[in-house]
mmCIF file of C-alpha atoms and ligand atoms in Angstrom:
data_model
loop_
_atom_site.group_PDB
_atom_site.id
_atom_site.type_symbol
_atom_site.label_atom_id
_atom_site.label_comp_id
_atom_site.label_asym_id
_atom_site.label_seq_id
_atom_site.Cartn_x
_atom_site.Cartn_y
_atom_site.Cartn_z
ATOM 1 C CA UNK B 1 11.618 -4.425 -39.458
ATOM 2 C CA UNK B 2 9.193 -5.281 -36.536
ATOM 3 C CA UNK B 3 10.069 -2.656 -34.493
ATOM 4 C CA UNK B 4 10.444 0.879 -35.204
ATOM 5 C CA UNK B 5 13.405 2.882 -33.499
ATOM 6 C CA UNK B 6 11.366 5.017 -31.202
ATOM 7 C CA UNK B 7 9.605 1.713 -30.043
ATOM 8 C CA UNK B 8 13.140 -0.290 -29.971
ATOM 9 C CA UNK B 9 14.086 2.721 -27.909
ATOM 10 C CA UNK B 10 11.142 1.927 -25.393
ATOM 11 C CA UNK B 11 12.640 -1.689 -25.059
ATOM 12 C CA UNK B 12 15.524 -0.727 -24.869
ATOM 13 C CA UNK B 13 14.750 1.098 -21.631
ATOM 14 C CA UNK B 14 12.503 -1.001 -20.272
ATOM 15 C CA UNK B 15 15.223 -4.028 -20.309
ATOM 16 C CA UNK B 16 17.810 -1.534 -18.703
ATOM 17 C CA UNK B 17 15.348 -0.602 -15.921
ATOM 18 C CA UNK B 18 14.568 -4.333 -15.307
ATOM 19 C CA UNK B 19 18.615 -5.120 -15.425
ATOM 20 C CA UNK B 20 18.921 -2.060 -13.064
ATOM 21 C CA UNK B 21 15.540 -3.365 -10.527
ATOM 22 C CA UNK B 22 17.820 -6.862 -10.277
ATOM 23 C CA UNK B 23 21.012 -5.432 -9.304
ATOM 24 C CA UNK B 24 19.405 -3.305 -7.176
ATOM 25 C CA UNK B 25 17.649 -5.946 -5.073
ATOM 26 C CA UNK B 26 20.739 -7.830 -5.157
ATOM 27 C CA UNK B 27 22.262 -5.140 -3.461
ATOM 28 C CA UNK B 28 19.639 -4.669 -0.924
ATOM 29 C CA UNK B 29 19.361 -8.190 -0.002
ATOM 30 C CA UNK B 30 22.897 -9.120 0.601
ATOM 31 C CA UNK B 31 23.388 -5.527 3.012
ATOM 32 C CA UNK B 32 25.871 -4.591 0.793
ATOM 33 C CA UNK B 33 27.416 -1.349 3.319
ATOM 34 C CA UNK B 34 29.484 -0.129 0.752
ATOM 35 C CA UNK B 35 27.134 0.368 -2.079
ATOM 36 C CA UNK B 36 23.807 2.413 -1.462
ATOM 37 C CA UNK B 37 20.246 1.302 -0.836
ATOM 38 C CA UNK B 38 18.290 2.503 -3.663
ATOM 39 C CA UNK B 39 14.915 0.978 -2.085
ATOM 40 C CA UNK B 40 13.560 2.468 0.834
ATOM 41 C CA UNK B 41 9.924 2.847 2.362
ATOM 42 C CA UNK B 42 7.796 6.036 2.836
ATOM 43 C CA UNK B 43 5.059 6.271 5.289
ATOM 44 C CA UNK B 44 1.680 8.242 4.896
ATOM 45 C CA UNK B 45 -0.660 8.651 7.950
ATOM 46 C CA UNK B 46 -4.031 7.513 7.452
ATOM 47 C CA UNK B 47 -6.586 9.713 9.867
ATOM 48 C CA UNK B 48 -9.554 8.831 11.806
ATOM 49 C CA UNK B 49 -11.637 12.131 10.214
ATOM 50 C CA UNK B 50 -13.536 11.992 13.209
ATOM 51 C CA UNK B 51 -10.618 12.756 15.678
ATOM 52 C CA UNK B 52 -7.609 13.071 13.967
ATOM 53 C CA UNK B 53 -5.656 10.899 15.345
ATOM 54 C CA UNK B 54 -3.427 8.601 13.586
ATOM 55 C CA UNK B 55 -4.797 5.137 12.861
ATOM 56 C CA UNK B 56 -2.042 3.850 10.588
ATOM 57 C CA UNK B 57 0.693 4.194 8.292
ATOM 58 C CA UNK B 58 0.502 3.632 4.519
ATOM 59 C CA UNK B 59 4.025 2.099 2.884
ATOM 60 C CA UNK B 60 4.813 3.529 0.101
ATOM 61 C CA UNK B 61 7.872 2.596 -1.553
ATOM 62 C CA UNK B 62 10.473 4.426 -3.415
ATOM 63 C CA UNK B 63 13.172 3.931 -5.759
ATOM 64 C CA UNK B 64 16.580 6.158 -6.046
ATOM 65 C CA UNK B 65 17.820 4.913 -9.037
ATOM 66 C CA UNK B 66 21.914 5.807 -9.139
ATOM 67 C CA UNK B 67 21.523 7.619 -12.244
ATOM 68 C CA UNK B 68 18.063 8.448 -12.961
ATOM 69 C CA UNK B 69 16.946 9.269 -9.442
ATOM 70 C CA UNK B 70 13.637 8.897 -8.192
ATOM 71 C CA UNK B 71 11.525 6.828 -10.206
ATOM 72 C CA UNK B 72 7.546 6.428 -9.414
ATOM 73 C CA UNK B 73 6.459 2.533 -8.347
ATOM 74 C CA UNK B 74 3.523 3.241 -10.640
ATOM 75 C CA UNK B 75 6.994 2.803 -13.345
ATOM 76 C CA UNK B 76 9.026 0.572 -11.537
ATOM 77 C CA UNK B 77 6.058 -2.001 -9.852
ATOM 78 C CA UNK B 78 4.469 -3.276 -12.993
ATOM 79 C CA UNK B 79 8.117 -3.815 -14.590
ATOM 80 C CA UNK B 80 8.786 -5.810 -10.974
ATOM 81 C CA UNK B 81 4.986 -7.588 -11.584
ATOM 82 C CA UNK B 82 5.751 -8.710 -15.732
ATOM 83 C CA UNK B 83 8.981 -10.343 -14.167
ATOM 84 C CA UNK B 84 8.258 -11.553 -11.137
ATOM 85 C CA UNK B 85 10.959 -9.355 -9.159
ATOM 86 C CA UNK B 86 8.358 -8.252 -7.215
ATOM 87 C CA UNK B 87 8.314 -11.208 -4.884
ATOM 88 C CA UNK B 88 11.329 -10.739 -3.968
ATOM 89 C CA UNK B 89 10.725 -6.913 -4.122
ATOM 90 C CA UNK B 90 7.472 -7.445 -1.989
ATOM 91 C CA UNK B 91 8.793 -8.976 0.762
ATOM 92 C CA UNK B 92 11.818 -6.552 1.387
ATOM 93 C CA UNK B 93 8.939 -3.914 1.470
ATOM 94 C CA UNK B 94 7.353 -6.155 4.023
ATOM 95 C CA UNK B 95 10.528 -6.811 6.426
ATOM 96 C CA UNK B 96 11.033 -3.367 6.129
ATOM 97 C CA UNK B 97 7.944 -1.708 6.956
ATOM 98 C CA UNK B 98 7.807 -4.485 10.112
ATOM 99 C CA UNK B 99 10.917 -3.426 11.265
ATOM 100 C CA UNK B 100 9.646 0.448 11.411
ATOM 101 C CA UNK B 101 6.721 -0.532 13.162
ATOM 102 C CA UNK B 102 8.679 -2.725 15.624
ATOM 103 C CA UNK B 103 10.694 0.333 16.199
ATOM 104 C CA UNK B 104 7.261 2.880 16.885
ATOM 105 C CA UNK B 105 5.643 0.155 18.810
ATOM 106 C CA UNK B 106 8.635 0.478 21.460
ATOM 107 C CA UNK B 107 8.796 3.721 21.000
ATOM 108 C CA UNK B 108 4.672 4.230 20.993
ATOM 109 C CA UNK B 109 4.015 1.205 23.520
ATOM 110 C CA UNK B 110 0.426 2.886 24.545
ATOM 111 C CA UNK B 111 -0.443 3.894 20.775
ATOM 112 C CA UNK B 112 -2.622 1.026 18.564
ATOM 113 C CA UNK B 113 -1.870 1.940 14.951
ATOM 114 C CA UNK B 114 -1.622 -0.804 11.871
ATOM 115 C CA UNK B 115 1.040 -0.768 9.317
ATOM 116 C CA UNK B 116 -1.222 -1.173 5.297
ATOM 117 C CA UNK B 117 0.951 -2.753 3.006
ATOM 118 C CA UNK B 118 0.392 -2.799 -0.600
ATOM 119 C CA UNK B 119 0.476 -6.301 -2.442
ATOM 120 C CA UNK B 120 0.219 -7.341 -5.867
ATOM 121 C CA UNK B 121 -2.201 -9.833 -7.036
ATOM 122 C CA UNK B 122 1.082 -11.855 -8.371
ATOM 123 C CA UNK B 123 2.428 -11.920 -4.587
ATOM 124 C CA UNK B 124 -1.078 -13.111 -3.338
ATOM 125 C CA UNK B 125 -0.554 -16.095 -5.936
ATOM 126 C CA UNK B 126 1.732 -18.183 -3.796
ATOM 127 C CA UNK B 127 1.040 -20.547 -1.837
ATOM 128 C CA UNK B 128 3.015 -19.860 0.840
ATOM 129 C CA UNK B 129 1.968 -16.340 1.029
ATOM 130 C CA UNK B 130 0.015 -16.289 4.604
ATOM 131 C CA UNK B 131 3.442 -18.625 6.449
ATOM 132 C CA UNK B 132 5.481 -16.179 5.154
ATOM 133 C CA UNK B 133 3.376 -13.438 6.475
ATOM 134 C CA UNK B 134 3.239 -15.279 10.066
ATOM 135 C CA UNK B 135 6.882 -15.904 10.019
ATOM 136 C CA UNK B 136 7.538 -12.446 9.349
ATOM 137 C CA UNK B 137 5.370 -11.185 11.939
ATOM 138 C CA UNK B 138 6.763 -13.275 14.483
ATOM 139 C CA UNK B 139 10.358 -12.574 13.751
ATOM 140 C CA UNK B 140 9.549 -9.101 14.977
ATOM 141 C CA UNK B 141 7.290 -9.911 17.710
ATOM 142 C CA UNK B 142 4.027 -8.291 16.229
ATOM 143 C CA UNK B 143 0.622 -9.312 16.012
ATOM 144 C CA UNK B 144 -1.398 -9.855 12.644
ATOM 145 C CA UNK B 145 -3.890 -7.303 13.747
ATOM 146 C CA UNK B 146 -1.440 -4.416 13.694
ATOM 147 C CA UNK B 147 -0.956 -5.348 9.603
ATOM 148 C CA UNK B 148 -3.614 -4.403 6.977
ATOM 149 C CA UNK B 149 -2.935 -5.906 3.236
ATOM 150 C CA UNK B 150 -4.051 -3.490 0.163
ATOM 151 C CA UNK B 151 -5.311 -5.716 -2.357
ATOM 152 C CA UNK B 152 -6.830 -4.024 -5.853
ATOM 153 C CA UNK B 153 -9.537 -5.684 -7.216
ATOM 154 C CA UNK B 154 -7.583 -7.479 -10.077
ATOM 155 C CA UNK B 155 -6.915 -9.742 -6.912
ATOM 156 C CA UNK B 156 -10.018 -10.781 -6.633
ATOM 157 C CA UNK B 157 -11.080 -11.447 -10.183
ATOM 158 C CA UNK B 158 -9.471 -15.580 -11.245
ATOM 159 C CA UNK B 159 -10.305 -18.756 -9.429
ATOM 160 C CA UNK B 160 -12.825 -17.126 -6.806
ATOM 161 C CA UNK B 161 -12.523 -20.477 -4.192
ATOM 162 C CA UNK B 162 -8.558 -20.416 -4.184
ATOM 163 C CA UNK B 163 -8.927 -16.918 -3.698
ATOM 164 C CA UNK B 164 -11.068 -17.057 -0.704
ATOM 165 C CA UNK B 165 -9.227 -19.534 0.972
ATOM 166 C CA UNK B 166 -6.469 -17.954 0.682
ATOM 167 C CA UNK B 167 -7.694 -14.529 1.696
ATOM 168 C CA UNK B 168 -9.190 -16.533 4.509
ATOM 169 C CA UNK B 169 -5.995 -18.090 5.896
ATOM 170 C CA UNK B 170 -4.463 -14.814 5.948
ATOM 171 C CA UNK B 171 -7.505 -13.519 8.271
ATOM 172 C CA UNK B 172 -6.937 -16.872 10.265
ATOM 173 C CA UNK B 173 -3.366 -15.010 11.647
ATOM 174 C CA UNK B 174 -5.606 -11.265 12.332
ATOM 175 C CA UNK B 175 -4.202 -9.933 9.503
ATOM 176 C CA UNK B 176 -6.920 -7.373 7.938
ATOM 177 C CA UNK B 177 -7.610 -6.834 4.252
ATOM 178 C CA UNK B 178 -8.824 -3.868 2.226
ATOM 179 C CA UNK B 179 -9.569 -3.251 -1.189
ATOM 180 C CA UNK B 180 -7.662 -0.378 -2.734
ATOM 181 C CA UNK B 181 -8.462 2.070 -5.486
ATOM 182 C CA UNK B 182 -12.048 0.673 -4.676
ATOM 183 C CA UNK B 183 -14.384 1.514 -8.073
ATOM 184 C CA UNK B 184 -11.843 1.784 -10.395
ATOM 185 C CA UNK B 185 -11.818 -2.319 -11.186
ATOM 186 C CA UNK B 186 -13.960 -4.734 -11.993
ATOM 187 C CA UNK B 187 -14.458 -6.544 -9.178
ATOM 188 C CA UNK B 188 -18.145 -7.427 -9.105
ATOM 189 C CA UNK B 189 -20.471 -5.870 -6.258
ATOM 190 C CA UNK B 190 -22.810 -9.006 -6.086
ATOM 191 C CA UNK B 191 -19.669 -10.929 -4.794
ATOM 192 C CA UNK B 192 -18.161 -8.512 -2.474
ATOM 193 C CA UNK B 193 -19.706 -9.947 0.271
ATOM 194 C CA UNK B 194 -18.370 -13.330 -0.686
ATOM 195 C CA UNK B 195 -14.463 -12.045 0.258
ATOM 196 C CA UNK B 196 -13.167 -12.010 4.237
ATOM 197 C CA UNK B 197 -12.563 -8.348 3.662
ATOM 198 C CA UNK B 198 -12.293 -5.355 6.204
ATOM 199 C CA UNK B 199 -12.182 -1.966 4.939
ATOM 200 C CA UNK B 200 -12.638 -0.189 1.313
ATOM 201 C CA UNK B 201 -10.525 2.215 0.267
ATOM 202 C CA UNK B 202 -12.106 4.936 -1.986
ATOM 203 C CA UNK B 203 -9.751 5.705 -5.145
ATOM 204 C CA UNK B 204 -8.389 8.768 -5.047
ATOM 205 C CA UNK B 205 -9.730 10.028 -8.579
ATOM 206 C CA UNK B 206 -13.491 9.836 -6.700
ATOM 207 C CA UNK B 207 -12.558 12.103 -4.193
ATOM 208 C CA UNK B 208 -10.623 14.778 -6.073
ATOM 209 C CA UNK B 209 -13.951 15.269 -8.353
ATOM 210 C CA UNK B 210 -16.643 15.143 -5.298
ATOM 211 C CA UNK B 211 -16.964 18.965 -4.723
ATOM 212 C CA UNK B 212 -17.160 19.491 -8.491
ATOM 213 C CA UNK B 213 -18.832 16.949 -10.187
ATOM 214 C CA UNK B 214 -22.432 15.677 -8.884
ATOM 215 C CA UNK B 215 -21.999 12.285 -10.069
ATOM 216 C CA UNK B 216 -18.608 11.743 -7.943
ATOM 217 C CA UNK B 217 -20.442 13.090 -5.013
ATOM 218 C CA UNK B 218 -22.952 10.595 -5.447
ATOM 219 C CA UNK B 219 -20.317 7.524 -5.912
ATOM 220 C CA UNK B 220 -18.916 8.634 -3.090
ATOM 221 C CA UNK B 221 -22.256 8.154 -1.113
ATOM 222 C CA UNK B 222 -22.980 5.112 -2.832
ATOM 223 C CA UNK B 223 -19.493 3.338 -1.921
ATOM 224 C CA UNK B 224 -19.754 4.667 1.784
ATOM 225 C CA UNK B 225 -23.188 3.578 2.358
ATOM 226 C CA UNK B 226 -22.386 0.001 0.630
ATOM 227 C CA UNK B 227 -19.293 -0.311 3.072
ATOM 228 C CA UNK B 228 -21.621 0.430 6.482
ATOM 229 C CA UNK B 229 -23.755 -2.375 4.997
ATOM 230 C CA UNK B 230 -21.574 -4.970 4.502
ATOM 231 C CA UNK B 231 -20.082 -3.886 8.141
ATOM 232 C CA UNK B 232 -16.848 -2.226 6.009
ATOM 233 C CA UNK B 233 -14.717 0.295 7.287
ATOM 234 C CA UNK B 234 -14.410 3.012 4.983
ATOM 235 C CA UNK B 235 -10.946 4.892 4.201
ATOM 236 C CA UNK B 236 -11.406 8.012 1.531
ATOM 237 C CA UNK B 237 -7.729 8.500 0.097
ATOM 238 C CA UNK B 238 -6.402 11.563 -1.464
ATOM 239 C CA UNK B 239 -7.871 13.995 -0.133
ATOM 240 C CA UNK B 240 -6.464 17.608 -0.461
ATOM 241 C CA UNK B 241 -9.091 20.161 0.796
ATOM 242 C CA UNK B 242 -10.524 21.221 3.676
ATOM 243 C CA UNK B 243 -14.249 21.348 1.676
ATOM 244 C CA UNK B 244 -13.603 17.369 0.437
ATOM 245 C CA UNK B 245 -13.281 16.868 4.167
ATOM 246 C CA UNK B 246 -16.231 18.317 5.068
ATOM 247 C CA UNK B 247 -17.713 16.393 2.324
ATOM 248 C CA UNK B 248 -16.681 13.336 3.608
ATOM 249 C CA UNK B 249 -17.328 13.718 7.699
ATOM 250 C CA UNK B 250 -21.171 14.358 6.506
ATOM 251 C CA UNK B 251 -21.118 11.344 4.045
ATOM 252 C CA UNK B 252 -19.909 9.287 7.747
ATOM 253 C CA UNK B 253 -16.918 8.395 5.899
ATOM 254 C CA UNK B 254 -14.374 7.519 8.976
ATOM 255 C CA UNK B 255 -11.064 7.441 7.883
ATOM 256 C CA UNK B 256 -8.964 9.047 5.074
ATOM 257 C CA UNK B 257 -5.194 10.153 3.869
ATOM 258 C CA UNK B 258 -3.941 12.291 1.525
ATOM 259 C CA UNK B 259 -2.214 15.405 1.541
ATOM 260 C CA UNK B 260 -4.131 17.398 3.197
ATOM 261 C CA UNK B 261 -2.412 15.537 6.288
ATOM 262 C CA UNK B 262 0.342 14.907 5.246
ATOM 263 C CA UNK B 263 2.153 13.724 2.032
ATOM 264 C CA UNK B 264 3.887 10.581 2.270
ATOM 265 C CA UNK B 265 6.918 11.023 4.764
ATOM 266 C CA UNK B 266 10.389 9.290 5.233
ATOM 267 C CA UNK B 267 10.425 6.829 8.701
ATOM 268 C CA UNK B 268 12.400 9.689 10.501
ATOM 269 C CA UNK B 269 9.797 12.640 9.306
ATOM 270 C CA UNK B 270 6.960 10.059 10.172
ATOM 271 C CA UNK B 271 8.314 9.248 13.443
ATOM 272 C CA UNK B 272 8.319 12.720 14.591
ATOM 273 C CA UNK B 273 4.743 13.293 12.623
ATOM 274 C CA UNK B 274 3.528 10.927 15.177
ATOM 275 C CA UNK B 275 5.150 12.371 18.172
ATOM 276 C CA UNK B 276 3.338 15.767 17.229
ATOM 277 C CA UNK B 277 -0.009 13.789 16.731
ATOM 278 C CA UNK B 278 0.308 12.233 20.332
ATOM 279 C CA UNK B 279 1.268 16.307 21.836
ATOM 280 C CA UNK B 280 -0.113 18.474 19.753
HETATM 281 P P1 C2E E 1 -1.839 3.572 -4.206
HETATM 282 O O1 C2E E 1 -1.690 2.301 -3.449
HETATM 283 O O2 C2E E 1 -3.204 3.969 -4.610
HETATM 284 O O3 C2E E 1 -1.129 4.691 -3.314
HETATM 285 C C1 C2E E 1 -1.618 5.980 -3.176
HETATM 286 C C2 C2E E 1 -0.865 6.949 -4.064
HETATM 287 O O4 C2E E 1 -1.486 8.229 -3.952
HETATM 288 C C3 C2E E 1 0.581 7.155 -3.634
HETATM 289 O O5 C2E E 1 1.333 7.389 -4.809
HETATM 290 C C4 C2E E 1 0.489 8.436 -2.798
HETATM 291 O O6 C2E E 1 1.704 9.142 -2.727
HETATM 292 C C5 C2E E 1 -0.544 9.205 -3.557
HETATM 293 N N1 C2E E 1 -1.266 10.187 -2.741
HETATM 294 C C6 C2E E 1 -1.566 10.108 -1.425
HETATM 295 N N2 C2E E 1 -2.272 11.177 -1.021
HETATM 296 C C7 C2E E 1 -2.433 11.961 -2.114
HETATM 297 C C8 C2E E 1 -3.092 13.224 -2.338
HETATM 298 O O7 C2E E 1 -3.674 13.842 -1.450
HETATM 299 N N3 C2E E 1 -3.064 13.714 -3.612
HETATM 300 C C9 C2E E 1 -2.437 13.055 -4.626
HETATM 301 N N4 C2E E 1 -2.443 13.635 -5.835
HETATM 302 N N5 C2E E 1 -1.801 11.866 -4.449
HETATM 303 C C10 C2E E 1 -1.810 11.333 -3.204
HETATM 304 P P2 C2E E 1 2.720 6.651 -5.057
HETATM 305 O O8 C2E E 1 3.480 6.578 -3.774
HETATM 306 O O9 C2E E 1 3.352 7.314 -6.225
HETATM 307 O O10 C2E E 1 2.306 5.186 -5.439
HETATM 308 C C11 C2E E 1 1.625 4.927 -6.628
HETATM 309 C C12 C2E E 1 1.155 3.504 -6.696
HETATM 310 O O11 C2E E 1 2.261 2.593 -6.773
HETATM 311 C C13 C2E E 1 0.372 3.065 -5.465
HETATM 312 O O12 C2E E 1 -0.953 3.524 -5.551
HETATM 313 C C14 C2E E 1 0.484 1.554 -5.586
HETATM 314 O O13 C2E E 1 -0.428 1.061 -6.522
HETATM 315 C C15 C2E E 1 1.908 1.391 -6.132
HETATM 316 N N6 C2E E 1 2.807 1.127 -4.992
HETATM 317 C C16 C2E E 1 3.456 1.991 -4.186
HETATM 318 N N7 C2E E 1 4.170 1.344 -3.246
HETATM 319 C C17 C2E E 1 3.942 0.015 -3.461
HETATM 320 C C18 C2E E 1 4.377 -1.188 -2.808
HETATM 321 O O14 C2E E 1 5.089 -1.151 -1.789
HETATM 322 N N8 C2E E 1 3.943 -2.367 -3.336
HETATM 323 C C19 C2E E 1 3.112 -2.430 -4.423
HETATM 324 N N9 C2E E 1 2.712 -3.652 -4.877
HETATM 325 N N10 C2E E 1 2.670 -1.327 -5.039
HETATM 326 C C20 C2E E 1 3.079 -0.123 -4.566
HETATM 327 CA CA1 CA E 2 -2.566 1.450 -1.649
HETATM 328 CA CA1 CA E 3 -5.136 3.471 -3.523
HETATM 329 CA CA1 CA E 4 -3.988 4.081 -6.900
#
């Protein structure tokens, strides 16, 4: 035998889950009323550190699987990534998360916050990746600049020139880019510079160590101080203490998220997280 049962087992899952990601994104995409939406977005503020005020909303998306329940994207996404579902995945995330921010922007019309969206390095692939952005965009009226794209730095690792031109025709319609989970990959530092980019996000696993470990401390400096110097805005994620946001202030870090602020939130616990953050 090739496989042994506990690792048949494991396939065995893992083709149910896929089976189970397929129907349910059939079911989302044709508005099926009768049948429940098992995808749905959750929003975490992202801080200026300096203020407090609300900058932008992280999507976050979840799964409510009819008989498992809540499953974690860091399960469900790469399963969508090996089989490509998470094009079609990807871009119900996007209309989604446009549609919420249509729906604070009327509600907000005097507020300037961006939307970051999470994409996959498969997603990035295609070709028609920045039109389909645009058309998005303008099917709900919004401009690029309120939309930030997370990118990891697997994105940034094959076929550097296709790469930058298409990282650069998605800057061409204002829409921002960050790296996420920024020192965790490989992406080389002698070529950051080389990519249209905006903003770094510090990985999370940097900033829960910082007020414990020296060395974390110090690649938190480093990443900060690299950002300022390419002309980078800096956002610090995770953070769950008052002392790693003291931390971070002194470092001149200017943005961050995590729970300290607030965990990731449902659009209706979001919406009135805002209205509490404009009347405190
Ligand atoms: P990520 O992009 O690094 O997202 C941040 C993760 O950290 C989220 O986990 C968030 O809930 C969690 N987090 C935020 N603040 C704190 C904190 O203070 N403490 C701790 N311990 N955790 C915090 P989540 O929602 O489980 O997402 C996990 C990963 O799944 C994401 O990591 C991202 O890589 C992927 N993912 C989530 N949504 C999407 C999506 O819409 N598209 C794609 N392509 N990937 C997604
Ligand atoms: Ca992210
Ligand atoms: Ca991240
Ligand atoms: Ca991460």
């Amino acid at each position: 035998a090739i496989f042994d049962p506990s690792m048949q087992a494991m396939v065995a899952e893992r083709l149910q889950l896929e089976g189970d990601l397929r129907k349910a994104l059939d079911n989302q995409e044709f508005y099926d009323r009768n049948r429940p939406q098992e995808f749905y977005n959750h929003y975490q503020p992202i801080v200026s550190l300096k203020t407090g005020k609300i900058v932008g909303f992280e999507v976050l998306v979840r799964w409510n699987h009819p008989q498992q329940g809540t499953i974690s994207p860091l399960k469900f996404i790469p399963i969508a990534e090996e089989t490509q579902l998470i094009d079609r995945l990807g871009w119900w995330i996007f209309q989604e998360g446009c549609a919420q921010l249509k729906r604070w922007k009327e509600e907000f019309p005097h507020l300037f916050f961006c939307l970051n969206i999470n994409v996959s390095a498969i997603q990035l692939k295609q070709v028609d990746f920045s039109q389909k952005c645009q058309e998005i965009l303008q099917s709900f009226s919004l401009e690029g600049s309120r939309l930030k794209l997370e990118l990891t730095e697997s994105c940034l690792l094959e076929d550097l020139p296709k790469q930058i031109a298409q990282l650069s025709e998605i800057k061409a319609i204002q829409v921002q880019l960050c790296i996420d989970d920024f020192g965790t990959g490989y992406s080389s530092l002698s070529r950051l510079h080389e990519f249209p980019i905006d903003t770094l996000k510090i990985d999370r696993s940097f900033i829960h160590r910082m007020t414990s470990s020296t060395g974390h401390y110090a690649t938190v400096e480093m990443i900060v101080a690299l950002a300022h110097t390419l002309n980078l805005n800096v956002v610090a994620e995770g953070i769950e203490t008052g002392e790693e946001l003291e931390s971070l202030i002194k470092l001149g870090c200017e943005f961050g998220q995590g729970y300290l602020f607030s965990r990731p939130l449902d659009s209706q616990a979001a919406t009135e997280f805002l209205r509490k953050n404009l009347n405190p």
